[in-house]
Amino acid sequence: MIFKGFKFGMILQLAIGPMCIFIFQTSIAHGFWMGEMGVVGTAVIDSLEIILAIIGIGVILKCNKKAEKFLKIFGVVILFLYGMNSILSVFNIYFLPNIGISSFKNSGNIFVKAVILALSDPLTIVFWAGIFSIKITEEKFCKKDLQLFAFGCILATLFFLSLISFIGSFTKQIIPLFFINIINFFVGLLMFYFAYKHIKTPTDNK
């Protein structure tokens, strides 16, 4: 059952999102182990959201449209601010100095930044609630099966993002600072795109 959850989680990871971009950017700027702190932060939030989904919080949020709308706005703001900060960092200007990636001096800051960015899409809880509802009703998962499946999904997050971190740290050794700045600029644009997708996604379809 763990392997089944791992396979499902890997399929989800292939849809590149903000966290994948963040881990890649972090490992380029600060190396593999700093990127790993971001991976851990992401996995912590994924685990929390899955736990909340299992106990039914996702269903409650889905029924409360005002809460969904508020969380969507929260996610858009987080992504927009990060994107703006990433673009301005190319010119040594930090829109949010305290959370700017280049201002990080230790792994704890990377962990906190990963947690904040992972929360940019808190409605992921609703998604997981839907997945686990299907597993319970259609595939007749028992409580133990559900826990093992969820554990497999978390392992997929750790594995995939660790791989991204490794690739980023390797890339750091072969590209000059100029191209790293270009990457930071395009990361900012990607974050704007993700924020735009948040806005365009109908709340009722979540």
Short mmCIF file of N, CA, C and O in Angstrom, two decimals, residues 26-76:
data_model
loop_
_atom_site.label_atom_id
_atom_site.label_comp_id
_atom_site.label_asym_id
_atom_site.label_seq_id
_atom_site.Cartn_x
_atom_site.Cartn_y
_atom_site.Cartn_z
N THR A 26 16.57 27.35 -4.51
CA THR A 26 17.29 27.36 -3.24
C THR A 26 18.58 26.56 -3.32
O THR A 26 19.64 26.99 -2.85
N SER A 27 18.51 25.38 -3.92
CA SER A 27 19.70 24.54 -4.02
C SER A 27 20.76 25.15 -4.95
O SER A 27 21.96 24.98 -4.73
N ILE A 28 20.32 25.88 -5.97
CA ILE A 28 21.27 26.59 -6.84
C ILE A 28 22.00 27.67 -6.03
O ILE A 28 23.22 27.82 -6.12
N ALA A 29 21.23 28.40 -5.23
CA ALA A 29 21.81 29.53 -4.49
C ALA A 29 22.62 29.09 -3.28
O ALA A 29 23.64 29.69 -2.96
N HIS A 30 22.18 28.01 -2.59
CA HIS A 30 22.78 27.67 -1.30
C HIS A 30 23.26 26.22 -1.17
O HIS A 30 23.77 25.84 -0.12
N GLY A 31 23.07 25.41 -2.18
CA GLY A 31 23.55 24.05 -2.11
C GLY A 31 22.49 23.03 -1.73
O GLY A 31 21.37 23.37 -1.35
N PHE A 32 22.88 21.75 -1.82
CA PHE A 32 21.94 20.64 -1.63
C PHE A 32 21.29 20.62 -0.25
O PHE A 32 20.08 20.47 -0.12
N TRP A 33 22.09 20.76 0.81
CA TRP A 33 21.55 20.59 2.15
C TRP A 33 20.59 21.70 2.54
O TRP A 33 19.62 21.48 3.26
N MET A 34 20.85 22.91 2.06
CA MET A 34 19.90 23.98 2.30
C MET A 34 18.60 23.71 1.54
O MET A 34 17.50 23.96 2.04
N GLY A 35 18.74 23.18 0.32
CA GLY A 35 17.56 22.79 -0.43
C GLY A 35 16.77 21.72 0.30
O GLY A 35 15.53 21.71 0.29
N GLU A 36 17.49 20.80 0.97
CA GLU A 36 16.83 19.73 1.72
C GLU A 36 15.99 20.27 2.87
O GLU A 36 14.97 19.68 3.23
N MET A 37 16.42 21.37 3.48
CA MET A 37 15.60 21.98 4.54
C MET A 37 14.28 22.46 3.96
O MET A 37 13.23 22.39 4.62
N GLY A 38 14.32 22.94 2.72
CA GLY A 38 13.09 23.32 2.05
C GLY A 38 12.22 22.11 1.77
O GLY A 38 10.99 22.16 1.87
N VAL A 39 12.86 21.00 1.42
CA VAL A 39 12.13 19.75 1.18
C VAL A 39 11.42 19.30 2.44
O VAL A 39 10.25 18.91 2.41
N VAL A 40 12.12 19.37 3.56
CA VAL A 40 11.53 18.97 4.84
C VAL A 40 10.34 19.86 5.19
O VAL A 40 9.28 19.38 5.62
N GLY A 41 10.51 21.18 4.99
CA GLY A 41 9.41 22.10 5.26
C GLY A 41 8.18 21.79 4.41
O GLY A 41 7.04 21.81 4.90
N THR A 42 8.42 21.48 3.15
CA THR A 42 7.32 21.11 2.24
C THR A 42 6.63 19.84 2.70
O THR A 42 5.39 19.75 2.72
N ALA A 43 7.43 18.84 3.08
CA ALA A 43 6.87 17.56 3.51
C ALA A 43 6.06 17.71 4.80
O ALA A 43 5.03 17.04 4.97
N VAL A 44 6.50 18.61 5.68
CA VAL A 44 5.76 18.85 6.92
C VAL A 44 4.36 19.38 6.63
O VAL A 44 3.35 18.91 7.19
N ILE A 45 4.28 20.36 5.72
CA ILE A 45 2.97 20.93 5.37
C ILE A 45 2.12 19.91 4.62
O ILE A 45 0.91 19.81 4.86
N ASP A 46 2.73 19.16 3.71
CA ASP A 46 1.98 18.10 3.01
C ASP A 46 1.39 17.11 4.00
O ASP A 46 0.23 16.69 3.89
N SER A 47 2.19 16.73 4.98
CA SER A 47 1.74 15.77 6.00
C SER A 47 0.59 16.34 6.80
O SER A 47 -0.42 15.65 7.05
N LEU A 48 0.72 17.61 7.20
CA LEU A 48 -0.33 18.26 7.97
C LEU A 48 -1.62 18.34 7.18
O LEU A 48 -2.72 18.05 7.71
N GLU A 49 -1.51 18.71 5.90
CA GLU A 49 -2.71 18.83 5.07
C GLU A 49 -3.37 17.48 4.85
O GLU A 49 -4.61 17.37 4.84
N ILE A 50 -2.57 16.44 4.70
CA ILE A 50 -3.13 15.10 4.53
C ILE A 50 -3.84 14.64 5.81
O ILE A 50 -4.94 14.07 5.76
N ILE A 51 -3.24 14.91 6.95
CA ILE A 51 -3.86 14.55 8.23
C ILE A 51 -5.19 15.28 8.40
O ILE A 51 -6.21 14.68 8.77
N LEU A 52 -5.19 16.58 8.10
CA LEU A 52 -6.42 17.37 8.20
C LEU A 52 -7.48 16.86 7.23
O LEU A 52 -8.68 16.85 7.55
N ALA A 53 -7.03 16.46 6.04
CA ALA A 53 -7.98 15.93 5.05
C ALA A 53 -8.60 14.63 5.55
O ALA A 53 -9.81 14.40 5.40
N ILE A 54 -7.78 13.78 6.15
CA ILE A 54 -8.27 12.49 6.64
C ILE A 54 -9.30 12.67 7.75
O ILE A 54 -10.30 11.95 7.81
N ILE A 55 -9.08 13.67 8.61
CA ILE A 55 -10.03 13.85 9.72
C ILE A 55 -11.24 14.70 9.33
O ILE A 55 -12.12 14.95 10.15
N GLY A 56 -11.27 15.14 8.07
CA GLY A 56 -12.48 15.76 7.56
C GLY A 56 -12.48 17.27 7.41
O GLY A 56 -13.49 17.84 7.01
N ILE A 57 -11.36 17.93 7.70
CA ILE A 57 -11.32 19.39 7.58
C ILE A 57 -11.55 19.82 6.13
O ILE A 57 -12.18 20.85 5.85
N GLY A 58 -11.04 19.03 5.18
CA GLY A 58 -11.20 19.37 3.77
C GLY A 58 -12.67 19.43 3.36
O GLY A 58 -13.07 20.30 2.58
N VAL A 59 -13.48 18.53 3.89
CA VAL A 59 -14.91 18.52 3.58
C VAL A 59 -15.57 19.78 4.12
O VAL A 59 -16.42 20.40 3.47
N ILE A 60 -15.17 20.18 5.34
CA ILE A 60 -15.73 21.38 5.95
C ILE A 60 -15.40 22.61 5.11
O ILE A 60 -16.25 23.46 4.84
N LEU A 61 -14.14 22.71 4.66
CA LEU A 61 -13.73 23.85 3.84
C LEU A 61 -14.48 23.88 2.52
O LEU A 61 -14.84 24.95 2.02
N LYS A 62 -14.72 22.71 1.95
CA LYS A 62 -15.42 22.64 0.66
C LYS A 62 -16.85 23.16 0.80
O LYS A 62 -17.40 23.74 -0.14
N CYS A 63 -17.44 22.96 1.95
CA CYS A 63 -18.81 23.41 2.19
C CYS A 63 -18.87 24.89 2.55
O CYS A 63 -19.93 25.51 2.46
N ASN A 64 -17.76 25.43 3.00
CA ASN A 64 -17.71 26.83 3.40
C ASN A 64 -17.04 27.65 2.29
O ASN A 64 -15.82 27.76 2.25
N LYS A 65 -17.84 28.21 1.40
CA LYS A 65 -17.30 28.92 0.24
C LYS A 65 -16.54 30.18 0.63
O LYS A 65 -15.58 30.56 -0.03
N LYS A 66 -16.96 30.82 1.72
CA LYS A 66 -16.25 32.03 2.15
C LYS A 66 -14.83 31.69 2.60
O LYS A 66 -13.89 32.43 2.32
N ALA A 67 -14.70 30.57 3.30
CA ALA A 67 -13.38 30.14 3.76
C ALA A 67 -12.50 29.78 2.56
O ALA A 67 -11.31 30.11 2.53
N GLU A 68 -13.09 29.12 1.58
CA GLU A 68 -12.33 28.76 0.38
C GLU A 68 -11.83 30.01 -0.34
O GLU A 68 -10.68 30.07 -0.78
N LYS A 69 -12.71 31.00 -0.45
CA LYS A 69 -12.35 32.23 -1.15
C LYS A 69 -11.21 32.94 -0.42
O LYS A 69 -10.26 33.43 -1.04
N PHE A 70 -11.31 32.99 0.90
CA PHE A 70 -10.27 33.64 1.70
C PHE A 70 -8.93 32.94 1.53
O PHE A 70 -7.89 33.58 1.35
N LEU A 71 -8.94 31.62 1.57
CA LEU A 71 -7.70 30.86 1.44
C LEU A 71 -7.09 31.02 0.04
O LEU A 71 -5.87 31.03 -0.12
N LYS A 72 -7.96 31.13 -0.97
CA LYS A 72 -7.46 31.33 -2.33
C LYS A 72 -6.76 32.67 -2.43
O LYS A 72 -5.66 32.77 -3.01
N ILE A 73 -7.35 33.71 -1.86
CA ILE A 73 -6.74 35.04 -1.88
C ILE A 73 -5.40 35.01 -1.14
O ILE A 73 -4.41 35.59 -1.59
N PHE A 74 -5.37 34.31 -0.01
CA PHE A 74 -4.13 34.17 0.76
C PHE A 74 -3.03 33.55 -0.11
O PHE A 74 -1.89 34.02 -0.13
N GLY A 75 -3.37 32.51 -0.84
CA GLY A 75 -2.41 31.84 -1.70
C GLY A 75 -1.90 32.74 -2.81
O GLY A 75 -0.70 32.76 -3.11
N VAL A 76 -2.80 33.51 -3.42
CA VAL A 76 -2.41 34.43 -4.49
C VAL A 76 -1.43 35.48 -3.97
O VAL A 76 -0.43 35.79 -4.62
#
